[in-house]
PDB file of C-alpha atoms in Angstrom:
ATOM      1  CA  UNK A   1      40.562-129.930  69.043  1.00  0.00           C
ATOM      2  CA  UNK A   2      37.021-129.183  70.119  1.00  0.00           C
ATOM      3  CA  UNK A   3      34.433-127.244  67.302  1.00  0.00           C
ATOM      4  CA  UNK A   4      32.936-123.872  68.671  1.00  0.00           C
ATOM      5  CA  UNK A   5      29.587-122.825  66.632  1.00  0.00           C
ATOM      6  CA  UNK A   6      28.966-119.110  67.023  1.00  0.00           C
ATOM      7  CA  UNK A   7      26.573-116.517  65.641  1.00  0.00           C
ATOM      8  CA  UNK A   8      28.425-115.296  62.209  1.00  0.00           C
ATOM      9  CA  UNK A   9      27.373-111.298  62.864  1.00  0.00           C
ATOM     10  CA  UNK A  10      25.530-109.397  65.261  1.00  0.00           C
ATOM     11  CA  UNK A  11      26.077-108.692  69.142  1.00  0.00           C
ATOM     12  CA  UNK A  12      25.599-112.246  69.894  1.00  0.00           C
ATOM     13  CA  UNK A  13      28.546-112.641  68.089  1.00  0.00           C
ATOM     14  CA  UNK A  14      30.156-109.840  69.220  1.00  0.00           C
ATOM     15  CA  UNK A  15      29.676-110.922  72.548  1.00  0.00           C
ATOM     16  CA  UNK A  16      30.588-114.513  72.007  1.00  0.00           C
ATOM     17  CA  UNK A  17      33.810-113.581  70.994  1.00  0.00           C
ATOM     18  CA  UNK A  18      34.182-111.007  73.662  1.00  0.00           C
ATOM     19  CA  UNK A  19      33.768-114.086  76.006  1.00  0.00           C
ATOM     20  CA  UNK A  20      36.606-116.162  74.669  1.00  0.00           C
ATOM     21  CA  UNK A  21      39.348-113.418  74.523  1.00  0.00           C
ATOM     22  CA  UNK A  22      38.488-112.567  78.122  1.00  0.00           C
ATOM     23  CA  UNK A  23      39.088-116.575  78.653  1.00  0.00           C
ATOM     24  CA  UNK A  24      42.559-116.088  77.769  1.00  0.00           C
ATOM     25  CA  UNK A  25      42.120-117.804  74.108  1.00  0.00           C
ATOM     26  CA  UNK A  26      43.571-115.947  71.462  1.00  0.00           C
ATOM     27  CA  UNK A  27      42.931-116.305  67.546  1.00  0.00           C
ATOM     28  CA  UNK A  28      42.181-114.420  64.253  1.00  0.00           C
ATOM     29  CA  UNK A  29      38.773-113.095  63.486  1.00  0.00           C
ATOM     30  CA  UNK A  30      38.240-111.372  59.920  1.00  0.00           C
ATOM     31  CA  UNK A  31      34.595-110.813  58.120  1.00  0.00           C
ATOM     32  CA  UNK A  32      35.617-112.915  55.373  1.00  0.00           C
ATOM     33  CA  UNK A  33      36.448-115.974  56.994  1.00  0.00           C
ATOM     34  CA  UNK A  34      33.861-118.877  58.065  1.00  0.00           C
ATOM     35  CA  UNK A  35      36.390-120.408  60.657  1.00  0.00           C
ATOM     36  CA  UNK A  36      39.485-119.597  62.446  1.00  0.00           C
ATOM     37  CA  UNK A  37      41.578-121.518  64.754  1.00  0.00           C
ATOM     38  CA  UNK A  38      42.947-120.534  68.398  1.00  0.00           C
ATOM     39  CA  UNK A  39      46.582-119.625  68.483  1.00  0.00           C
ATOM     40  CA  UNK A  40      46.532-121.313  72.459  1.00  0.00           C
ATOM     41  CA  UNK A  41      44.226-123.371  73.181  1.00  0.00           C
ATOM     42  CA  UNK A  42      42.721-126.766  71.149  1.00  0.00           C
ATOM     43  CA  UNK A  43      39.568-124.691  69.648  1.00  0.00           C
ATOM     44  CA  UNK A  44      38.290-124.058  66.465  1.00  0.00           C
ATOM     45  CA  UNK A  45      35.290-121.242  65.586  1.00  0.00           C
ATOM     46  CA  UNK A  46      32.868-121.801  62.923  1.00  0.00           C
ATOM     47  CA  UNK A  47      30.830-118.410  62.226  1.00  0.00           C
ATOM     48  CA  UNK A  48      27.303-120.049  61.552  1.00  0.00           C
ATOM     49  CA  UNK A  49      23.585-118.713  61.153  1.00  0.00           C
ATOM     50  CA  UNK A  50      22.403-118.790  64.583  1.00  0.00           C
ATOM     51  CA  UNK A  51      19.587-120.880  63.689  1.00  0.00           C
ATOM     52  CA  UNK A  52      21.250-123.551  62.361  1.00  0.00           C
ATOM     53  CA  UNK A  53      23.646-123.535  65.404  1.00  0.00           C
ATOM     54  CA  UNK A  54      21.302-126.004  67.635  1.00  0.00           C
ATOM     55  CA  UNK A  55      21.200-128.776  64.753  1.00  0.00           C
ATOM     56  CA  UNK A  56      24.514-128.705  63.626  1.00  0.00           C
ATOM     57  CA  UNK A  57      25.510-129.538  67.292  1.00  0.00           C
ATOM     58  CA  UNK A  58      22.950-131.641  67.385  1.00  0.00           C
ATOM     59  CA  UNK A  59      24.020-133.372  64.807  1.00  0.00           C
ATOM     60  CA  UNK A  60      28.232-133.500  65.636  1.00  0.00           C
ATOM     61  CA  UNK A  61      29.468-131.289  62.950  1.00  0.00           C
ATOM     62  CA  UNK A  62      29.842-128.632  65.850  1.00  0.00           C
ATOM     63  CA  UNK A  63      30.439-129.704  68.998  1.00  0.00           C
ATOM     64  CA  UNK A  64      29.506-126.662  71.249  1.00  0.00           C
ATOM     65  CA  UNK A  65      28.285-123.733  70.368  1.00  0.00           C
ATOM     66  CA  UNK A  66      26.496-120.440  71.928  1.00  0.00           C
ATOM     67  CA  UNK A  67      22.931-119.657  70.925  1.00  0.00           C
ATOM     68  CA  UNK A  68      20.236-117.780  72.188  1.00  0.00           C
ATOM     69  CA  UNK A  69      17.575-119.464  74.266  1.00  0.00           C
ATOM     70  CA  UNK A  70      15.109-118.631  72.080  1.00  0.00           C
ATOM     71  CA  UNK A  71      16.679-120.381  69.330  1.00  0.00           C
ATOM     72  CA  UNK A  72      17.341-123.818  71.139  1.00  0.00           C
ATOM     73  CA  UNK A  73      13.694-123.759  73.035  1.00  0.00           C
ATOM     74  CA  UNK A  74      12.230-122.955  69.018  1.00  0.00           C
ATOM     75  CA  UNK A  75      14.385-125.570  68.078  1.00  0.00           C
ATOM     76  CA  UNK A  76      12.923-128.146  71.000  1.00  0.00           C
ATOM     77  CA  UNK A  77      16.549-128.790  71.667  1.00  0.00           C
ATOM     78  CA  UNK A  78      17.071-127.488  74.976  1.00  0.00           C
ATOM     79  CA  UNK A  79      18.834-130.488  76.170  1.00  0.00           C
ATOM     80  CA  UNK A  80      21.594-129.358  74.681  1.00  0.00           C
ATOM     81  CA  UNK A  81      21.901-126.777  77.113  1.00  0.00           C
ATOM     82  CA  UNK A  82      25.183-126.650  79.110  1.00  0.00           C
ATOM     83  CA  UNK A  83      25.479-123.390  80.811  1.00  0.00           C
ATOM     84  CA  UNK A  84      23.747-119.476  80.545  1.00  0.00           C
ATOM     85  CA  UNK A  85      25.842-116.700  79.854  1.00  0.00           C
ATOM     86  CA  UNK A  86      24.400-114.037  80.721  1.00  0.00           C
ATOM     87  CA  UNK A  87      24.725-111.954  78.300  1.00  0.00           C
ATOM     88  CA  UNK A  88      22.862-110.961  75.030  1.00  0.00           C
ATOM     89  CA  UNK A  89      19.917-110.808  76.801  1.00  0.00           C
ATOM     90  CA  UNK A  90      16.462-110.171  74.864  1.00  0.00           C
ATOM     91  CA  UNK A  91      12.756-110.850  74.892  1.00  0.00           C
ATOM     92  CA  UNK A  92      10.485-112.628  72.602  1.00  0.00           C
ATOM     93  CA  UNK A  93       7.497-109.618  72.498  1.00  0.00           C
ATOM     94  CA  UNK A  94       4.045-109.936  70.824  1.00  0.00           C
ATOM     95  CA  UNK A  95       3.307-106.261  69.203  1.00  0.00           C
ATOM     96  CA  UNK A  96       0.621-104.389  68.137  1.00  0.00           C
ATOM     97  CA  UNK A  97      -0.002-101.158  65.903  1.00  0.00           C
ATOM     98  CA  UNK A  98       0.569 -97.941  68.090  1.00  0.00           C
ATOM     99  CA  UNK A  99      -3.138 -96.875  67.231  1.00  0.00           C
ATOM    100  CA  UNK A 100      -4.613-100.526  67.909  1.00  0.00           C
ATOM    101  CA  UNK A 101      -7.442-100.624  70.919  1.00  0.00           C
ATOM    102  CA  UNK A 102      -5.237-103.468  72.708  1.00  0.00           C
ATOM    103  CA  UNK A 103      -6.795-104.924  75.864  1.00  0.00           C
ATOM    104  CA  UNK A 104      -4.794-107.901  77.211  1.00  0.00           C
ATOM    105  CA  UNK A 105      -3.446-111.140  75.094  1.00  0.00           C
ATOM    106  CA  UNK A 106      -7.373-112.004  74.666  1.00  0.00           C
ATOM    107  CA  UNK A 107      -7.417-108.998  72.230  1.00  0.00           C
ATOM    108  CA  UNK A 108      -5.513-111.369  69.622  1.00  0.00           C
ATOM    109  CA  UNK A 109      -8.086-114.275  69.461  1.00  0.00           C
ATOM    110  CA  UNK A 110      -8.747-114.984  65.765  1.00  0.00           C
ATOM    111  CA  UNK A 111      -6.401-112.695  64.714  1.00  0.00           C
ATOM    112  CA  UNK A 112      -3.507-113.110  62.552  1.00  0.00           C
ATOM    113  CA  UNK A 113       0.150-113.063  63.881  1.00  0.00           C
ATOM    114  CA  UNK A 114       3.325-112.948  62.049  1.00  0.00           C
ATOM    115  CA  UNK A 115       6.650-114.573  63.553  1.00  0.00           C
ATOM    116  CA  UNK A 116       9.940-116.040  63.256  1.00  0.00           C
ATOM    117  CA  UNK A 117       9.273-118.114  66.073  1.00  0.00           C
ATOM    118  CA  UNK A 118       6.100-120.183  65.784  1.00  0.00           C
ATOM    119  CA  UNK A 119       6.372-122.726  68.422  1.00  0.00           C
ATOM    120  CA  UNK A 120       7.257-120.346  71.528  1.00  0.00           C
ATOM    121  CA  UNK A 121       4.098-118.027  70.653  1.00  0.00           C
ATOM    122  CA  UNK A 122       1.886-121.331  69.794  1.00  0.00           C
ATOM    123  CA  UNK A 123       3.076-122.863  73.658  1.00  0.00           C
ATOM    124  CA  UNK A 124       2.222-118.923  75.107  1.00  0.00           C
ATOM    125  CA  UNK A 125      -1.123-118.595  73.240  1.00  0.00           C
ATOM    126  CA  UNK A 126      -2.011-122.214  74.367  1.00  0.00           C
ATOM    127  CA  UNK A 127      -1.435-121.292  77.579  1.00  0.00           C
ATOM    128  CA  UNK A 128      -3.599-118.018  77.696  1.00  0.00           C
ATOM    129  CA  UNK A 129      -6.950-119.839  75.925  1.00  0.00           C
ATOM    130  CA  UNK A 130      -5.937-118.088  72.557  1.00  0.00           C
ATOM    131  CA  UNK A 131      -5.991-119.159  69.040  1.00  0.00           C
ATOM    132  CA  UNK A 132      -4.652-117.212  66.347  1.00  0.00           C
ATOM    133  CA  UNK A 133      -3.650-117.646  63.239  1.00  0.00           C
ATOM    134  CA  UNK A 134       0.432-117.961  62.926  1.00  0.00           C
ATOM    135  CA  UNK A 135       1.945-116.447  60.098  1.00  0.00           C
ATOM    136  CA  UNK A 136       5.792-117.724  60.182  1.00  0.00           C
ATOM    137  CA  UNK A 137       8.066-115.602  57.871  1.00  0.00           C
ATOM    138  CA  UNK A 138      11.758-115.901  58.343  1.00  0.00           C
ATOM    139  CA  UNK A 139      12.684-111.858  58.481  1.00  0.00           C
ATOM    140  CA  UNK A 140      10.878-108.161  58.455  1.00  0.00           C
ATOM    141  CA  UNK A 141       8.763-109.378  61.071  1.00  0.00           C
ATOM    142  CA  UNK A 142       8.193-105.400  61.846  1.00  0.00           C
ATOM    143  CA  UNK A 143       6.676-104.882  58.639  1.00  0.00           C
ATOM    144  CA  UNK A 144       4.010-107.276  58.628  1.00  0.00           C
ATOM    145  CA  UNK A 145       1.112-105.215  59.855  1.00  0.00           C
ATOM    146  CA  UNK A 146       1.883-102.078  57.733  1.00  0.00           C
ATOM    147  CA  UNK A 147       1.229-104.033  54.905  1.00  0.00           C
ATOM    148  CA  UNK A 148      -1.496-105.725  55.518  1.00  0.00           C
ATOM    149  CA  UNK A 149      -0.137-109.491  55.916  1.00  0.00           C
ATOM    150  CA  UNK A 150      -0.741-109.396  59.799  1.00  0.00           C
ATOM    151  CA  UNK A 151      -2.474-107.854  62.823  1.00  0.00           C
ATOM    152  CA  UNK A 152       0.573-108.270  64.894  1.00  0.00           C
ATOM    153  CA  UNK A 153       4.050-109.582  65.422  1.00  0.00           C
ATOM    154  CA  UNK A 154       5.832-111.367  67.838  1.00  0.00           C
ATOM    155  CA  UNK A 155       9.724-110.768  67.170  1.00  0.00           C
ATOM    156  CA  UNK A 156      12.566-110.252  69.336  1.00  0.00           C
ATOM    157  CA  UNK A 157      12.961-107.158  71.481  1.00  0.00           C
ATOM    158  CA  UNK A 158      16.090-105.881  73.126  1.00  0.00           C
ATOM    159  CA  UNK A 159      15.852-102.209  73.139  1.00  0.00           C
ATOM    160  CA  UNK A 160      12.474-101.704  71.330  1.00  0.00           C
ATOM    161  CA  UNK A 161      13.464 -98.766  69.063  1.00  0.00           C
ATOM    162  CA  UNK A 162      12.787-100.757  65.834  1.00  0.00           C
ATOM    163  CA  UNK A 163       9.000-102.154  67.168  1.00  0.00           C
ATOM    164  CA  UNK A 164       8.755 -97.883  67.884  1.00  0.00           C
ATOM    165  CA  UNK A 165      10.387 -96.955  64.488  1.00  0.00           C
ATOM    166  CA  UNK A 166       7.855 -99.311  62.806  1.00  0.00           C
ATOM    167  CA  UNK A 167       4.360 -98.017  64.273  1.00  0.00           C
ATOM    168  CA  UNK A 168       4.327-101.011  66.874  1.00  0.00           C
ATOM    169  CA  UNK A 169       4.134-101.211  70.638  1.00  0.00           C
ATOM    170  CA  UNK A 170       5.419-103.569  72.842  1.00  0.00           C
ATOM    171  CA  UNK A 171       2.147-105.527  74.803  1.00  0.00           C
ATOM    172  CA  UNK A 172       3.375-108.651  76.101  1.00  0.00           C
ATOM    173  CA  UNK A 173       6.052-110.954  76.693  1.00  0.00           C
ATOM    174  CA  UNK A 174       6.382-114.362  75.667  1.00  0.00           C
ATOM    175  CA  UNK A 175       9.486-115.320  76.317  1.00  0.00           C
ATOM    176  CA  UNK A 176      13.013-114.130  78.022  1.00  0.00           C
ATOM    177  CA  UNK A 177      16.526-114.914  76.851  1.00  0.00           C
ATOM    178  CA  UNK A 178      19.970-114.872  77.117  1.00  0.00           C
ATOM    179  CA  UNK A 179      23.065-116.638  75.435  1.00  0.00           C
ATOM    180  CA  UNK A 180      24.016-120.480  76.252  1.00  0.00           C
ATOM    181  CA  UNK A 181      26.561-122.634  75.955  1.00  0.00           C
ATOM    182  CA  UNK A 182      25.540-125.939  73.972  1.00  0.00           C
ATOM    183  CA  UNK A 183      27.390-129.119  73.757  1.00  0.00           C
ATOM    184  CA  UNK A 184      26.532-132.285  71.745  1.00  0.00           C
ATOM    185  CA  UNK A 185      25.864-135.416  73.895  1.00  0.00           C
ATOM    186  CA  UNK A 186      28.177-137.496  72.487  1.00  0.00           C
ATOM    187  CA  UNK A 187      31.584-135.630  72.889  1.00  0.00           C
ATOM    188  CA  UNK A 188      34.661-138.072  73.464  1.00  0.00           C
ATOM    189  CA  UNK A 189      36.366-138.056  76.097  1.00  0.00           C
ATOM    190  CA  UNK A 190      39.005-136.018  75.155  1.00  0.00           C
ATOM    191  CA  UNK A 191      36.967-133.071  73.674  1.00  0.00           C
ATOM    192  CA  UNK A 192      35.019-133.569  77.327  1.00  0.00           C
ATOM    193  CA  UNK A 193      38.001-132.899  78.972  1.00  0.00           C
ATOM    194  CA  UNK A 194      38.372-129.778  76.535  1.00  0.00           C
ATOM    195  CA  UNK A 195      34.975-128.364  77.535  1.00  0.00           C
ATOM    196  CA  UNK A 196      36.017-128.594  80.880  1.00  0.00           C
ATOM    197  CA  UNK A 197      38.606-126.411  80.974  1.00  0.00           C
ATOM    198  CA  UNK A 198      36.695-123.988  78.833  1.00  0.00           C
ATOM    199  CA  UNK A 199      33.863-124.229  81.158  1.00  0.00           C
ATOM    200  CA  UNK A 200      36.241-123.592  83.973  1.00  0.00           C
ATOM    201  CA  UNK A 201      37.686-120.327  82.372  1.00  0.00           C
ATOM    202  CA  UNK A 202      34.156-118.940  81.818  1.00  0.00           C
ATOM    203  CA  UNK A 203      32.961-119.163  85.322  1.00  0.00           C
ATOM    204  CA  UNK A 204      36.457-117.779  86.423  1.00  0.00           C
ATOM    205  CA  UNK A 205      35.737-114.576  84.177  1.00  0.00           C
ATOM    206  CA  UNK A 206      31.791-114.864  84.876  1.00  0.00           C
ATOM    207  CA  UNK A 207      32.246-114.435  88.941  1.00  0.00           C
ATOM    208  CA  UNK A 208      34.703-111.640  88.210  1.00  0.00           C
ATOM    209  CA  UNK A 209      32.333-109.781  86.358  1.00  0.00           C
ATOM    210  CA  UNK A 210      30.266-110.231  89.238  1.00  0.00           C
ATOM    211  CA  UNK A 211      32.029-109.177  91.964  1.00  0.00           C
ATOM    212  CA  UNK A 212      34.133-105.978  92.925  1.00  0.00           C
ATOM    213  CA  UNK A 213      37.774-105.886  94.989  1.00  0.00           C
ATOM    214  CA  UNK A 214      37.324-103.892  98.115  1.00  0.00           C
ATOM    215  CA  UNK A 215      40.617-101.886  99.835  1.00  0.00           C
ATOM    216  CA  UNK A 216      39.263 -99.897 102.879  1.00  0.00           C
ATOM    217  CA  UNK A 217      41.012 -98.465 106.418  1.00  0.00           C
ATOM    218  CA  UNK A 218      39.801 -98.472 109.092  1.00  0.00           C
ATOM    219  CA  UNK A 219      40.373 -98.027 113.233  1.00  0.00           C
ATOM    220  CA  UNK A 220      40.286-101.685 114.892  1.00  0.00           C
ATOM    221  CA  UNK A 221      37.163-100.543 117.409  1.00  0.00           C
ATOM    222  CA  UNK A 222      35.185-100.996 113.964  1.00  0.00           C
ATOM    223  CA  UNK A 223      36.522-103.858 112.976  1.00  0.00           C
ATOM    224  CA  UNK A 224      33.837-106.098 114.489  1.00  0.00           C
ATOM    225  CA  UNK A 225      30.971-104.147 112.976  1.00  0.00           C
ATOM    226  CA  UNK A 226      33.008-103.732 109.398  1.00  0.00           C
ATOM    227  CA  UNK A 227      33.581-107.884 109.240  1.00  0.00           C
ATOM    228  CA  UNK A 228      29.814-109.495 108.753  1.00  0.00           C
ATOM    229  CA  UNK A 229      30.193-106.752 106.090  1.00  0.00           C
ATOM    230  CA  UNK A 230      32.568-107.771 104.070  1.00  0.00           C
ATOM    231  CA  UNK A 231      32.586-112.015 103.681  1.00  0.00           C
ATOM    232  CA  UNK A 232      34.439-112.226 100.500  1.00  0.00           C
ATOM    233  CA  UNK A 233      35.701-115.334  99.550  1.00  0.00           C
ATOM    234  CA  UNK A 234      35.910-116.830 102.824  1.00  0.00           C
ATOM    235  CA  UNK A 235      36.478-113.654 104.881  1.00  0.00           C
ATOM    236  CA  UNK A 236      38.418-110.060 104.566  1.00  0.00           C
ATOM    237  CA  UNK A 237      41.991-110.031 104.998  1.00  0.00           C
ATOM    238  CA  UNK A 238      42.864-107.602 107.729  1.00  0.00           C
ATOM    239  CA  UNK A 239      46.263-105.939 107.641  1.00  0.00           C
ATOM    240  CA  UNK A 240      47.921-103.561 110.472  1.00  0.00           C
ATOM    241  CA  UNK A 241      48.657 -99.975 109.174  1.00  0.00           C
ATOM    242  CA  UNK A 242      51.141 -97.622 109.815  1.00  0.00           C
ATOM    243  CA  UNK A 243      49.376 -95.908 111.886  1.00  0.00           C
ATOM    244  CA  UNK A 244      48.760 -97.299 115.143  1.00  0.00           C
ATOM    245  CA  UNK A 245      44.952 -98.592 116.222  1.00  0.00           C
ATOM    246  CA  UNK A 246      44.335 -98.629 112.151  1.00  0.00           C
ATOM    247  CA  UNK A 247      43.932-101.531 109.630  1.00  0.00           C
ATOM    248  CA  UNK A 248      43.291-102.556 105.954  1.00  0.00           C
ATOM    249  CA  UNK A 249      40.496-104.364 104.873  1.00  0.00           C
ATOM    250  CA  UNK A 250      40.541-106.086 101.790  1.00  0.00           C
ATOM    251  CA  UNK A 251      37.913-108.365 100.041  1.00  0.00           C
ATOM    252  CA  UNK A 252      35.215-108.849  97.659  1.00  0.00           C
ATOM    253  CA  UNK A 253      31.690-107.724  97.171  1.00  0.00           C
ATOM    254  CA  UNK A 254      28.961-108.894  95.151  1.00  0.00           C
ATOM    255  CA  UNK A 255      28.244-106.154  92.146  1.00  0.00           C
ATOM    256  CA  UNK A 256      24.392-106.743  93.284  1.00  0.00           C
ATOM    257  CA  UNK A 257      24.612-105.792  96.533  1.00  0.00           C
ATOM    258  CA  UNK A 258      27.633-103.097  96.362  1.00  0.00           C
ATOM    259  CA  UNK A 259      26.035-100.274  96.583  1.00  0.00           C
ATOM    260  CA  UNK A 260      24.422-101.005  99.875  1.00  0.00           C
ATOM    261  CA  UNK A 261      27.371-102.587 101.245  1.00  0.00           C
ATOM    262  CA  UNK A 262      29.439 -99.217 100.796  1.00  0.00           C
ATOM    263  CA  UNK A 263      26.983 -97.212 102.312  1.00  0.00           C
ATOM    264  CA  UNK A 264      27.166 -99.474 105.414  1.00  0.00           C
ATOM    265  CA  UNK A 265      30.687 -99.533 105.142  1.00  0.00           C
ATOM    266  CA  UNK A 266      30.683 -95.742 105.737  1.00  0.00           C
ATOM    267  CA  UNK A 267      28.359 -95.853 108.456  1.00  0.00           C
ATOM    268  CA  UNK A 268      30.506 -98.266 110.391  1.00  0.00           C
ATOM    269  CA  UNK A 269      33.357 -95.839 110.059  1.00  0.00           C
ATOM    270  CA  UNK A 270      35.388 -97.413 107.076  1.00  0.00           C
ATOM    271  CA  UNK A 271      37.417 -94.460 105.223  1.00  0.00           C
ATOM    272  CA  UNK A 272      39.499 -94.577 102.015  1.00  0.00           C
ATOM    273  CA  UNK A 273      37.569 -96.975 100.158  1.00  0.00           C
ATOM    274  CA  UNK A 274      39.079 -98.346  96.952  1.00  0.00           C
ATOM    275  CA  UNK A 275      37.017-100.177  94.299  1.00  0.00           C
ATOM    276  CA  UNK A 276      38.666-102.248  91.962  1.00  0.00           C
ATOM    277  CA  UNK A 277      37.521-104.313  88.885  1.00  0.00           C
ATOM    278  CA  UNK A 278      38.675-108.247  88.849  1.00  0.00           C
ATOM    279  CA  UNK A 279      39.182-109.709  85.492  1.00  0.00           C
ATOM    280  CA  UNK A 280      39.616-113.462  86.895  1.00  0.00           C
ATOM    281  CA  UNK A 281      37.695-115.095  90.008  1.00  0.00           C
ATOM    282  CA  UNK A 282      38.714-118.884  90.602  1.00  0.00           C
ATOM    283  CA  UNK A 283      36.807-120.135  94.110  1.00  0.00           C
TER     284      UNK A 283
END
């Protein structure tokens, strides 16, 4: 059995555990529990603070787990890093008072600035030429300026309603991330072999979020323009309709570039289109 660390609460948890249902692994999640065990597959959940997520890995008593980035780089552990998410993405945002006369980064030399996450803004303000003085404090990082204990913040940002419903604005970014998957570097082979298979189930549900099933008809003279279209996996299956001189095209479009694909679908005659989500994608 292989030891999954996740965030206890929160939408990083929430999404976490949206992940491994959609992988096909079922088990028992209840507020009160610390740890729960899959019904179907070798995997056990502990419900963790995120921030000790990266050391307990780290250290073996998980032996994967899914973090933030912001939390591994803060943690100088990103070689534990085994694959983004791509979800639960944030920002790591230095802010200012909405009345402040705020000119670029430069503004903050000499200036105080409070934060959960010291070493990301240190490595940012090295990197611009500025020192300031770095006032960690481990929560209320909003509050800081209103009462006196800082002349800005640097906190994580994902919608920026609570920066707005504190008197702050947003002025720069320090750092972007999203939720990975971490692994200790000294699994066995066994729980390697574990990892695999969970890795493979993530990518399987990861490219169907990605992509969009495609069902149009169409007469065979625009078959040649509809094909470069439509690659999918390999290329569109192409089935004979009823109707003589018409076929079915069926395959798979990138959600990126779907939009623009339809439209030239259209213009290359296609009719009917059907759209369908895919909940699996093995290549």
């Amino acid at each position: 059995m292989i030891r999954l660390a996740i965030q206890k609460s929160g939408r990083l948890s929430d999404d976490s555990l949206k992940l491994i249902r959609e992988c096909g692994i079922s088990f028992i999640s209840t507020t009160s529990k610390l740890k729960t065990e899959a019904t179907n597959f070798p995997l056990e959940i502990l419900f963790l603070r995120d921030d000790d997520i990266p050391g307990y890995v780290a250290d073996g008593v998980a032996d994967i787990g899914i973090v933030g980035q912001n939390v591994l780089v803060e943690e100088g552990l990103q070689k534990l890093s085994v694959k983004n998410l791509g979800f639960s993405k944030c920002r790591l945002s230095l802010a200012v008072s909405k009345g402040d006369d705020y000119q670029d980064v430069t503004t903050l030399e000499g200036k105080s600035i409070a934060t959960s996450y010291p070493n990301l803004l240190q490595e940012y303000l090295t990197s611009k030429g500025v020192k300031a003085d770095i006032h960690t404090i481990s929560g209320s990082v909003e509050i800081a300026p209103s009462i006196g204990l800082a002349d800005a913040v640097c906190d994580i940002v994902s919608s920026g309603s609570t920066l707005i419903s504190n008197g702050l604005r947003e002025v720069e970014t320090v750092f972007k991330s999203e939720a990975v998957l971490i692994a200790n570097q000294n699994l066995d082979q066994e729980k390697n072999r574990i990892l695999q298979q969970l890795l493979f189930r993530m990518e399987a549900v990861q490219k169907a979020q990605k992509s969009k099933y495609v069902v149009l008809n169409a007469p065979n003279s625009a078959i040649p323009q509809i094909k470069p279209l439509l690659p999918g996996i390999k290329s569109p299956t192409i089935i004979p309709l009823a109707t003589e001189g018409w076929s079915s095209l069926h395959s798979v479009v990138n959600e990126d570039d779907f939009w623009d694909i339809i439209q030239k679908l259209k213009e290359a005659g296609a009719e009917g289109i059907l759209v369908v989500p895919i909940e699996k994608m093995i290549g």
